[in-house]
Amino acid sequence: MRHATCIFTTTLVVLLAALHSIEAHTQNGNVASRKWHPNTIPRRGNPLGSQSRTITSRLSRFAESLRTRSLKKEGRRDPRLGPGPGPDGAVAAQNRARALASKGHVLEKRQQSSSATSTATSSAPNATASANSTNSMSPTWILNDVYAGTTFWNYFSFFTGADPTNGPTEYVNASVAFGEGLAYNNAKKQVIMKVDNTTTLQLGQYRKSPRIQSYKTYTGGLFVLDVERTPYGCGVWPAFWTVGGNWPSNGEIDVYEGVHLSTNNQVTWHTTPGCTLKPGGFFGRINSTDCDTAVNANAGCAVTDQSYSSSGQTLKEIGGGVYVMQWDDSGISVWFFPRPTVPNDVTNLNPDPTTWGIPMAHLSPEDCNVVQHFQDHVIVFNIAFCGDWAGATYLTSGCPGSCNNQIMDPSNFDESIWIINSLRVYTNAYLQAGELSGAPLTRGAPPSVLRSMLMGLGISALAVVSSVWL
Ligand SMILES: *[C@@H]1O[C@H](CO)[C@@H](O)[C@H](O)[C@H]1NC(C)=O
Ligand SMILES: *[C@@H]1O[C@H](CO)[C@@H](O)[C@H](O)[C@H]1NC(C)=O
Ligand SMILES: *[C@@H]1O[C@H](CO)[C@@H](O)[C@H](O)[C@H]1NC(C)=O
Ligand SMILES: *[C@@H]1O[C@H](CO)[C@@H](O)[C@H](O)[C@H]1NC(C)=O
Ligand SMILES: *[C@@H]1O[C@H](CO)[C@@H](O)[C@H](O)[C@H]1NC(C)=O
């Protein structure tokens, strides 16, 4: 027995060394032949040849089974399964309406001069300072755009069209927003966007509210939104989202969205036909899986956070938190970190998603060609009222009266306010090089995963050895 284990361990060590050298070799080759950013590693596609891909996936499966077995043995929960149910219990019955979200977003018809996409100057304060990742094996996300403080407004335009979601919302222009205190920086220089909570309306009148969209467009990136508060209240429907000019062909990603007194963020993707949410690989609860806007009354494919502090009043009570959306060849993932658990690498402006565990929501490229379905997105913040989702679900929301009556009384909207610390957008060498290709849908493990897998394998091997001997 002892002899067998010894051979086993030796074989492992040899395999690890071999893989390591293949990996290093491939990286060097890539650095020579392609224009990599000096501080980054090759793209997230399989950096190895097809032969090593097979070895890698076999080893990966083996490591996985060892890992699961040893965790099971110790009665531990796999940390990659995420934080588990929220503090209030994950399955508390909510007798909320289940009517379908139907955002039907359309973009403002921008005066599409060249200014629309070129006016935004990328601010990259000390971007190079964050370029040297502590983990040289994982892709480096480089800070590219900072939207915060008093300059925040320079990079957004105010949408003034009719509410595309058919609610009694009057989207105001910049002069009204700034003039009437619906958009401003507070003493702490935080970005405030709120709705009119001073005007009493007649039945049928619309309430004033801001909706802004970035001049700059993105195809891919790491979007990090740090908020202190998100809007909530009966009849209120806020969202932080990205959307392409040609909706739905260029897709829509709702990173943050909720209605009424919701305390659980909902992430939703809306696309043309052929994009489906693949279950697994994330811990949020699935609402729906077909992202096609033409089915289920445009419910999209949606995932609801299990964290009861990911939205609204509970979010406010914990001092807010950070939402992250990662959009690249690996698909589109969303994490939410309540204030007390924001990772240091996020705070230090050196984010490394590979260290965060599985995301709350993930749109896998396996069942949705992310490259084809999501392109050239602007960033949008808005606060809508009633309409397709908040209106349709009002009567079953536990809120008083009707949505149309609720909208009249300004005191109902005191909590309808965004308090934003910052929105930072990071990019990496592949995205900068326009290499979001989506080509390798059956990819092998990227280098960082490979490395952690090897480490896992080593640890698992030790566990096996010790469980045999001890
Ligand atoms: C999604 O599911 C959650 C419960 O998991 C529910 O509260 C929410 O209303 C659902 N969203 C829609 C649009 O039906
Ligand atoms: C950039 O670095 C300089 C020098 O270290 C520092 O004074 C400045 O505040 C930094 N700027 C930002 C936006 O972090
Ligand atoms: C990043 O790495 C390069 C090359 O190793 C080094 O010259 C540079 O000083 C590093 N920058 C920081 C901010 O650590
Ligand atoms: C902004 O909207 C108000 C109210 O509709 C209108 O009176 C004003 O002329 C607009 N300002 C600009 C600059 O468009
Ligand atoms: C309107 O809402 C803001 C933000 O919540 C609040 O500070 C303010 O007191 C409210 N105004 C009135 C008149 O209640």
Coordinates of C-alpha atoms and ligand atoms in Angstrom, one line a residue:
M1 CA 0.0 0.0 0.0
R2 CA 2.7 2.4 1.0
H3 CA 4.6 1.5 -2.1
A4 CA 1.6 2.2 -4.3
T5 CA 1.0 5.6 -2.8
C6 CA 4.6 6.4 -3.3
I7 CA 4.4 5.6 -7.0
F8 CA 1.2 7.5 -7.2
T9 CA 2.7 10.6 -5.7
T10 CA 5.8 10.4 -7.8
T11 CA 3.7 10.1 -11.0
L12 CA 1.8 13.2 -9.9
V13 CA 4.9 15.2 -9.3
V14 CA 6.2 14.3 -12.7
L15 CA 2.9 15.2 -14.3
L16 CA 2.8 18.5 -12.5
A17 CA 6.3 19.3 -13.6
A18 CA 5.6 18.4 -17.2
L19 CA 2.4 20.5 -17.3
H20 CA 4.2 23.4 -15.8
S21 CA 6.9 23.3 -18.4
I22 CA 4.3 23.0 -21.2
E23 CA 2.6 26.0 -19.8
A24 CA 5.7 28.1 -19.5
H25 CA 6.8 27.1 -23.0
T26 CA 3.5 28.1 -24.5
Q27 CA 3.4 31.4 -22.8
N28 CA 6.9 32.3 -24.0
G29 CA 5.9 31.4 -27.5
N30 CA 2.9 33.6 -27.3
V31 CA 4.7 36.5 -25.9
A32 CA 7.1 36.3 -28.9
S33 CA 4.5 35.9 -31.6
R34 CA 1.7 38.3 -30.4
K35 CA 1.4 41.8 -29.2
W36 CA 0.7 41.0 -25.5
H37 CA 0.6 43.6 -23.0
P38 CA 3.9 43.2 -21.2
N39 CA 2.2 42.6 -17.8
T40 CA -0.3 40.1 -18.9
I41 CA -0.5 36.5 -19.9
P42 CA -2.0 35.1 -23.0
R43 CA -5.7 35.3 -23.6
R44 CA -8.1 33.2 -21.5
G45 CA -8.5 30.6 -24.2
N46 CA -6.6 27.4 -23.8
P47 CA -3.0 28.4 -24.0
L48 CA -1.9 24.8 -24.5
G49 CA -2.0 22.5 -27.5
S50 CA -4.8 20.0 -28.0
Q51 CA -2.7 17.2 -26.6
S52 CA -2.1 18.9 -23.3
R53 CA -5.8 20.1 -23.3
T54 CA -6.7 16.4 -23.0
I55 CA -4.3 15.8 -20.2
T56 CA -5.5 19.0 -18.5
S57 CA -9.1 18.0 -18.6
R58 CA -8.4 14.5 -17.4
L59 CA -6.3 15.8 -14.6
S60 CA -8.9 18.4 -13.9
R61 CA -11.7 15.8 -13.6
F62 CA -9.4 13.7 -11.4
A63 CA -8.5 16.6 -9.2
E64 CA -12.1 17.5 -8.9
S65 CA -13.1 14.0 -7.8
L66 CA -10.3 13.9 -5.3
R67 CA -11.2 17.4 -4.0
T68 CA -14.9 16.5 -3.7
R69 CA -14.1 13.3 -1.9
S70 CA -11.8 15.0 0.6
L71 CA -14.2 17.8 1.3
K72 CA -17.0 15.3 1.7
K73 CA -14.9 13.3 4.1
E74 CA -14.3 16.3 6.2
G75 CA -17.9 17.3 6.1
R76 CA -17.0 20.7 4.6
R77 CA -18.8 22.8 2.0
D78 CA -16.9 23.5 -1.2
P79 CA -16.0 27.2 -0.8
R80 CA -16.5 27.6 -4.6
L81 CA -20.2 27.0 -4.0
G82 CA -20.3 30.6 -2.7
P83 CA -21.7 32.1 0.5
G84 CA -24.8 30.0 0.6
P85 CA -28.2 31.3 1.7
G86 CA -28.5 34.8 2.8
P87 CA -28.8 35.7 6.5
D88 CA -32.5 35.7 6.5
G89 CA -32.8 32.2 5.1
A90 CA -32.7 31.6 1.4
V91 CA -36.1 30.1 0.8
A92 CA -38.4 32.4 2.8
A93 CA -41.6 32.3 0.9
Q94 CA -42.2 35.6 -0.8
N95 CA -45.8 36.0 -1.9
R96 CA -44.7 38.4 -4.5
A97 CA -46.1 38.5 -7.9
R98 CA -44.3 36.4 -10.5
A99 CA -45.3 38.5 -13.4
L100 CA -42.6 38.7 -16.0
A101 CA -40.2 41.5 -16.3
S102 CA -40.6 43.2 -19.6
K103 CA -38.1 46.0 -19.8
G104 CA -38.2 46.5 -23.6
H105 CA -35.4 49.0 -23.4
V106 CA -34.7 51.3 -26.2
L107 CA -31.8 53.7 -26.4
E108 CA -32.2 57.3 -26.8
K109 CA -31.8 58.2 -30.4
R110 CA -28.5 59.9 -29.8
Q111 CA -27.4 62.6 -32.1
Q112 CA -25.1 60.0 -33.5
S113 CA -22.2 62.2 -34.5
S114 CA -18.7 61.1 -34.0
S115 CA -18.9 62.9 -30.7
A116 CA -21.1 60.2 -29.2
T117 CA -18.4 57.6 -29.0
S118 CA -15.3 59.8 -29.0
T119 CA -16.0 62.5 -26.5
A120 CA -15.4 60.4 -23.5
T121 CA -11.8 60.8 -22.5
S122 CA -10.6 57.7 -20.8
S123 CA -9.3 58.6 -17.5
A124 CA -6.8 56.1 -16.2
P125 CA -5.4 57.5 -13.1
N126 CA -2.3 55.6 -12.1
A127 CA -3.5 52.7 -14.3
T128 CA 0.0 51.4 -14.7
A129 CA 0.4 51.3 -10.9
S130 CA -2.2 48.5 -10.9
A131 CA -0.8 46.7 -13.9
N132 CA 1.5 44.4 -12.0
S133 CA -0.8 41.8 -10.7
T134 CA 0.3 40.0 -7.6
N135 CA -0.6 36.9 -9.4
S136 CA 1.4 36.9 -12.6
M137 CA -0.5 33.9 -13.8
S138 CA -3.9 35.4 -14.1
P139 CA -5.1 38.0 -16.6
T140 CA -4.4 41.5 -15.4
W141 CA -7.3 43.9 -15.4
I142 CA -6.1 47.4 -16.0
L143 CA -8.1 50.3 -14.7
N144 CA -9.3 52.2 -17.7
D145 CA -12.2 54.4 -16.9
V146 CA -13.2 56.0 -13.6
Y147 CA -16.7 57.4 -13.2
A148 CA -16.8 59.2 -9.9
G149 CA -17.0 62.5 -8.1
T150 CA -17.8 65.8 -9.9
T151 CA -16.4 64.6 -13.3
F152 CA -18.9 61.7 -13.3
W153 CA -21.4 63.8 -15.3
N154 CA -19.0 64.6 -18.1
Y155 CA -19.2 61.1 -19.4
F156 CA -23.0 60.7 -19.5
S157 CA -25.9 62.2 -21.3
F158 CA -29.5 62.5 -20.0
F159 CA -32.1 60.4 -21.8
T160 CA -35.3 62.5 -22.3
G161 CA -37.4 60.1 -24.4
A162 CA -40.7 58.6 -23.3
D163 CA -40.3 55.8 -20.7
P164 CA -39.7 52.7 -22.9
T165 CA -41.1 50.6 -20.1
N166 CA -44.5 52.4 -20.3
G167 CA -44.6 53.9 -16.8
P168 CA -45.5 57.4 -15.6
T169 CA -41.9 58.4 -15.7
E170 CA -40.7 61.8 -17.0
Y171 CA -37.1 61.5 -17.8
V172 CA -35.6 64.9 -17.4
N173 CA -32.8 66.7 -19.3
A174 CA -29.5 67.8 -17.7
S175 CA -30.7 71.3 -16.8
V176 CA -33.8 70.1 -15.0
A177 CA -31.9 67.3 -13.3
F178 CA -29.2 69.6 -12.0
G179 CA -31.5 72.6 -11.5
E180 CA -34.1 70.6 -9.5
G181 CA -31.6 68.6 -7.4
L182 CA -32.2 65.3 -9.1
A183 CA -28.5 64.9 -10.0
Y184 CA -25.7 66.3 -8.0
N185 CA -22.6 65.5 -5.9
N186 CA -23.1 65.7 -2.1
A187 CA -20.5 67.0 0.4
K188 CA -18.7 63.7 0.2
K189 CA -18.5 64.1 -3.6
Q190 CA -20.6 61.0 -4.0
V191 CA -22.8 60.8 -7.1
I192 CA -26.5 61.3 -6.3
M193 CA -29.3 60.6 -8.6
K194 CA -32.8 60.8 -7.2
V195 CA -36.4 61.3 -8.3
D196 CA -38.6 64.3 -7.6
N197 CA -39.9 63.8 -4.0
T198 CA -41.3 67.2 -3.5
T199 CA -44.0 67.6 -6.1
T200 CA -47.6 66.4 -5.5
L201 CA -49.0 65.1 -8.8
Q202 CA -52.5 64.9 -10.2
L203 CA -53.7 61.4 -11.2
G204 CA -52.1 60.6 -14.5
Q205 CA -49.2 63.0 -14.2
Y206 CA -45.7 61.7 -14.6
R207 CA -43.0 62.0 -12.0
K208 CA -39.6 63.4 -12.8
S209 CA -36.6 61.1 -12.7
P210 CA -33.1 60.8 -14.2
R211 CA -31.9 58.3 -16.7
I212 CA -28.3 58.6 -18.0
Q213 CA -26.2 56.7 -20.4
S214 CA -22.5 56.8 -21.1
Y215 CA -21.1 58.3 -24.2
K216 CA -18.5 55.6 -24.3
T217 CA -19.4 52.2 -25.6
Y218 CA -17.9 48.9 -24.4
T219 CA -17.6 45.4 -25.8
G220 CA -16.3 43.5 -22.8
G221 CA -14.6 44.7 -19.6
L222 CA -14.7 44.4 -15.9
F223 CA -17.3 46.8 -14.5
V224 CA -17.1 47.6 -10.8
L225 CA -19.9 49.6 -9.3
D226 CA -19.5 50.7 -5.7
V227 CA -22.7 52.1 -4.2
E228 CA -23.9 53.2 -0.8
R229 CA -27.5 53.1 -1.7
T230 CA -29.8 52.0 -4.5
P231 CA -33.3 53.3 -5.0
Y232 CA -36.3 51.5 -3.6
G233 CA -39.9 52.1 -2.7
C234 CA -43.4 51.0 -3.8
G235 CA -43.8 51.5 -7.5
V236 CA -40.0 52.2 -8.0
W237 CA -37.9 50.3 -10.6
P238 CA -34.2 51.2 -10.7
A239 CA -31.6 49.6 -12.8
F240 CA -27.9 49.7 -13.6
W241 CA -27.4 48.1 -17.0
T242 CA -25.6 48.1 -20.3
V243 CA -27.2 47.9 -23.7
G244 CA -26.3 48.1 -27.4
G245 CA -27.6 50.7 -29.7
N246 CA -29.4 48.1 -31.9
W247 CA -31.7 46.5 -29.4
P248 CA -32.1 43.6 -29.0
S249 CA -29.5 42.5 -31.6
N250 CA -26.7 43.9 -29.6
G251 CA -28.1 42.7 -26.3
E252 CA -28.8 44.0 -22.9
I253 CA -27.2 43.2 -19.6
D254 CA -29.1 44.1 -16.4
V255 CA -26.5 44.0 -13.7
Y256 CA -28.6 45.5 -11.0
E257 CA -32.4 45.6 -11.1
G258 CA -35.3 45.4 -8.7
V259 CA -38.8 46.6 -8.1
H260 CA -40.7 47.9 -5.1
L261 CA -39.2 46.8 -1.8
S262 CA -37.1 44.1 -3.2
T263 CA -34.0 43.2 -1.2
N264 CA -32.6 40.7 -3.8
N265 CA -30.9 41.9 -6.9
Q266 CA -31.9 40.4 -10.2
V267 CA -29.5 40.0 -13.1
T268 CA -31.1 39.6 -16.5
W269 CA -29.8 39.2 -20.1
H270 CA -32.0 40.1 -23.1
T271 CA -31.0 39.0 -26.6
T272 CA -32.2 37.9 -30.0
P273 CA -33.1 34.1 -30.4
G274 CA -30.4 31.5 -29.8
C275 CA -29.0 32.6 -26.4
T276 CA -29.7 30.4 -23.4
L277 CA -28.7 30.6 -19.8
K278 CA -26.8 27.4 -18.9
P279 CA -27.6 26.3 -15.4
G280 CA -24.6 25.6 -13.1
G281 CA -21.4 27.6 -12.3
F282 CA -23.2 30.2 -10.3
F283 CA -25.2 30.3 -7.0
G284 CA -28.1 32.7 -7.8
R285 CA -31.6 31.3 -8.3
I286 CA -32.7 31.0 -11.9
N287 CA -35.9 32.8 -12.9
S288 CA -35.8 31.9 -16.6
T289 CA -33.3 30.6 -19.1
D290 CA -34.3 31.8 -22.5
C291 CA -32.7 35.2 -23.1
D292 CA -34.7 35.8 -26.3
T293 CA -36.8 39.0 -25.9
A294 CA -39.5 37.5 -28.1
V295 CA -40.4 34.8 -25.6
N296 CA -42.0 35.0 -22.1
A297 CA -43.0 38.6 -22.7
N298 CA -39.3 39.7 -22.7
A299 CA -38.5 38.2 -19.3
G300 CA -35.0 37.5 -20.6
C301 CA -32.9 34.9 -18.8
A302 CA -32.7 36.0 -15.2
V303 CA -31.0 35.1 -12.0
T304 CA -31.9 36.4 -8.5
D305 CA -29.3 36.9 -5.8
Q306 CA -29.8 34.8 -2.7
S307 CA -28.3 37.6 -0.6
Y308 CA -31.0 39.5 1.2
S309 CA -28.7 42.6 1.3
S310 CA -28.1 42.9 -2.4
S311 CA -30.8 45.6 -3.0
G312 CA -32.9 48.2 -1.4
Q313 CA -33.3 48.9 2.3
T314 CA -31.1 46.0 3.6
L315 CA -28.4 47.1 1.2
K316 CA -28.7 50.6 2.7
E317 CA -28.5 49.3 6.2
I318 CA -25.2 47.5 5.6
G319 CA -23.6 50.6 4.0
G320 CA -24.0 49.4 0.4
G321 CA -21.7 47.2 -1.5
V322 CA -20.0 46.4 -4.8
Y323 CA -21.5 44.9 -7.9
V324 CA -19.1 43.5 -10.5
M325 CA -19.8 42.4 -14.0
Q326 CA -17.1 40.6 -15.9
W327 CA -17.7 40.4 -19.6
D328 CA -15.1 38.6 -21.8
D329 CA -14.5 35.3 -23.6
S330 CA -15.4 33.4 -20.5
G331 CA -19.0 34.7 -20.7
I332 CA -20.7 37.3 -18.5
S333 CA -20.5 36.9 -14.7
V334 CA -21.9 39.0 -11.9
W335 CA -20.8 39.2 -8.3
F336 CA -22.2 41.2 -5.5
F337 CA -20.1 42.0 -2.4
P338 CA -21.9 43.4 0.6
R339 CA -19.8 46.2 2.2
P340 CA -18.2 44.0 4.9
T341 CA -17.0 41.4 2.4
V342 CA -15.6 43.5 -0.4
P343 CA -12.3 41.8 -1.3
N344 CA -9.1 43.7 -0.8
D345 CA -8.1 43.4 -4.4
V346 CA -11.3 45.2 -5.4
T347 CA -10.6 47.9 -2.8
N348 CA -7.0 48.2 -3.9
L349 CA -8.0 48.7 -7.5
N350 CA -6.3 45.5 -8.5
P351 CA -9.3 43.2 -9.0
D352 CA -8.7 39.5 -9.7
P353 CA -12.0 37.7 -10.4
T354 CA -10.2 34.3 -10.3
T355 CA -10.0 34.7 -6.5
W356 CA -13.6 35.5 -5.8
G357 CA -15.2 32.1 -6.0
I358 CA -18.1 31.3 -8.2
P359 CA -20.2 34.2 -9.3
M360 CA -23.8 35.0 -8.3
A361 CA -24.8 34.8 -12.0
H362 CA -23.0 33.6 -15.1
L363 CA -24.0 33.5 -18.7
S364 CA -21.8 30.7 -20.1
P365 CA -20.5 31.0 -23.7
E366 CA -21.4 27.3 -24.1
D367 CA -25.1 28.0 -24.5
C368 CA -24.9 31.6 -25.7
N369 CA -22.5 33.1 -28.2
V370 CA -21.7 36.1 -26.0
V371 CA -19.6 37.7 -28.7
Q372 CA -22.4 37.6 -31.2
H373 CA -25.2 38.7 -28.8
F374 CA -23.6 41.5 -26.9
Q375 CA -21.8 44.4 -28.6
D376 CA -21.0 48.1 -28.2
H377 CA -22.9 48.7 -25.0
V378 CA -23.4 52.0 -23.3
I379 CA -23.8 52.1 -19.5
V380 CA -27.2 53.2 -18.1
F381 CA -28.5 54.2 -14.7
N382 CA -32.2 54.9 -14.4
I383 CA -35.1 55.0 -12.0
A384 CA -38.5 54.1 -13.6
F385 CA -42.0 54.0 -12.1
C386 CA -44.7 51.4 -12.4
G387 CA -44.9 50.3 -16.1
D388 CA -44.1 46.9 -17.5
W389 CA -42.6 45.3 -14.4
A390 CA -43.3 47.5 -11.3
G391 CA -46.8 48.3 -12.5
A392 CA -47.7 44.8 -13.5
T393 CA -46.6 43.4 -10.2
Y394 CA -47.8 46.2 -8.0
L395 CA -51.1 44.6 -6.7
T396 CA -49.3 41.6 -5.5
S397 CA -46.2 43.4 -4.1
G398 CA -47.6 44.1 -0.7
C399 CA -47.5 47.8 -1.4
P400 CA -50.6 50.0 -0.6
G401 CA -53.2 51.1 -3.1
S402 CA -52.4 51.2 -6.8
C403 CA -49.3 52.2 -8.6
N404 CA -51.0 55.1 -10.2
N405 CA -52.1 56.5 -6.9
Q406 CA -48.8 55.8 -5.3
I407 CA -47.0 57.9 -7.9
M408 CA -48.9 61.1 -6.8
D409 CA -47.6 61.4 -3.3
P410 CA -43.9 62.7 -3.2
S411 CA -43.3 61.4 0.3
N412 CA -43.5 57.9 -1.2
F413 CA -40.2 58.5 -3.0
D414 CA -37.8 59.6 -0.2
E415 CA -35.8 56.4 -0.6
S416 CA -35.7 56.5 -4.4
I417 CA -32.1 57.6 -4.6
W418 CA -28.8 56.3 -6.0
I419 CA -25.7 57.1 -3.9
I420 CA -22.7 56.0 -6.0
N421 CA -19.2 56.0 -4.8
S422 CA -17.7 55.1 -8.1
L423 CA -18.0 53.0 -11.2
R424 CA -14.7 51.7 -12.5
V425 CA -14.2 49.9 -15.8
Y426 CA -11.2 47.7 -16.2
T427 CA -9.9 46.2 -19.4
N428 CA -7.2 43.7 -20.3
A429 CA -4.8 43.2 -23.1
Y430 CA -7.1 40.9 -25.1
L431 CA -10.0 43.3 -24.9
Q432 CA -7.8 46.2 -25.8
A433 CA -6.5 44.3 -28.8
G434 CA -10.1 43.7 -29.8
E435 CA -9.7 40.1 -29.2
L436 CA -13.0 39.2 -27.7
S437 CA -13.6 36.6 -30.2
G438 CA -15.6 33.9 -28.6
A439 CA -13.9 31.4 -30.9
P440 CA -12.8 28.7 -28.4
L441 CA -16.1 27.8 -26.8
T442 CA -14.7 24.4 -25.6
R443 CA -11.8 25.9 -24.0
G444 CA -9.3 24.3 -21.7
A445 CA -8.4 25.6 -18.3
P446 CA -6.8 29.1 -18.5
P447 CA -3.4 29.3 -16.9
S448 CA -4.7 30.6 -13.5
V449 CA -7.2 27.8 -13.3
L450 CA -4.6 25.4 -14.4
R451 CA -2.3 26.6 -11.6
S452 CA -4.9 26.4 -8.9
M453 CA -5.9 23.1 -10.2
L454 CA -2.4 21.8 -9.9
M455 CA -2.2 23.2 -6.4
G456 CA -5.5 21.5 -5.7
L457 CA -4.2 18.3 -7.1
G458 CA -1.1 18.5 -4.9
I459 CA -3.2 19.2 -1.8
S460 CA -5.6 16.4 -2.8
A461 CA -2.7 14.1 -3.3
L462 CA -1.4 15.0 0.2
A463 CA -4.9 14.4 1.6
V464 CA -5.0 10.9 -0.1
V465 CA -1.5 10.1 1.2
S466 CA -2.4 11.2 4.7
S467 CA -5.7 9.4 4.7
V468 CA -4.0 6.2 3.7
W469 CA -1.2 6.6 6.3
L470 CA -3.0 8.2 9.2
Ligands
LIG1 C1 -37.4 36.0 -9.9 O1 -37.4 35.2 -8.8 C2 -37.5 35.8 -7.5 C3 -37.5 34.8 -6.5 O2 -36.4 33.9 -6.6 C4 -38.8 36.6 -7.5 O3 -38.8 37.4 -6.3 C5 -38.8 37.6 -8.6 O4 -40.0 38.3 -8.6 C6 -38.6 36.9 -9.9 N1 -38.6 37.8 -11.0 C7 -39.5 37.9 -11.9 C8 -39.3 39.0 -13.0 O5 -40.5 37.2 -11.9
LIG2 C1 -1.9 58.8 -8.5 O1 -0.6 58.7 -7.9 C2 -0.1 59.9 -7.3 C3 1.3 59.7 -6.8 O2 1.4 58.4 -6.2 C4 -1.1 60.3 -6.2 O3 -0.7 61.6 -5.7 C5 -2.5 60.5 -6.9 O4 -3.4 60.8 -5.9 C6 -2.9 59.2 -7.6 N1 -4.2 59.5 -8.2 C7 -5.2 58.7 -8.1 C8 -6.4 59.0 -8.8 O5 -5.2 57.6 -7.4
LIG3 C1 5.8 46.4 -12.8 O1 6.8 45.5 -13.3 C2 7.8 46.1 -14.1 C3 8.6 45.1 -14.7 O2 8.8 44.0 -13.8 C4 8.6 47.1 -13.1 O3 9.6 47.7 -13.8 C5 7.7 48.1 -12.6 O4 8.3 48.9 -11.6 C6 6.5 47.4 -11.9 N1 5.5 48.4 -11.5 C7 4.9 48.4 -10.3 C8 3.9 49.5 -10.1 O5 5.2 47.6 -9.4
LIG4 C1 -35.0 70.9 -20.5 O1 -36.4 70.5 -20.2 C2 -37.2 71.6 -19.9 C3 -38.5 71.0 -19.5 O2 -39.0 70.2 -20.5 C4 -37.3 72.6 -21.0 O3 -38.0 73.7 -20.6 C5 -35.9 73.1 -21.3 O4 -35.9 73.9 -22.5 C6 -35.0 71.9 -21.6 N1 -33.6 72.4 -21.7 C7 -32.8 72.0 -22.7 C8 -31.4 72.6 -22.6 O5 -33.2 71.3 -23.5
LIG5 C1 -36.3 63.7 -0.6 O1 -35.4 62.6 -0.6 C2 -34.2 62.9 -0.1 C3 -33.3 61.7 -0.3 O2 -33.7 60.6 0.4 C4 -34.3 63.3 1.4 O3 -33.0 63.6 1.9 C5 -35.2 64.5 1.5 O4 -35.4 64.8 2.9 C6 -36.5 64.2 0.8 N1 -37.3 65.5 0.7 C7 -38.4 65.6 1.4 C8 -39.1 66.9 1.1 O5 -38.9 64.8 2.1

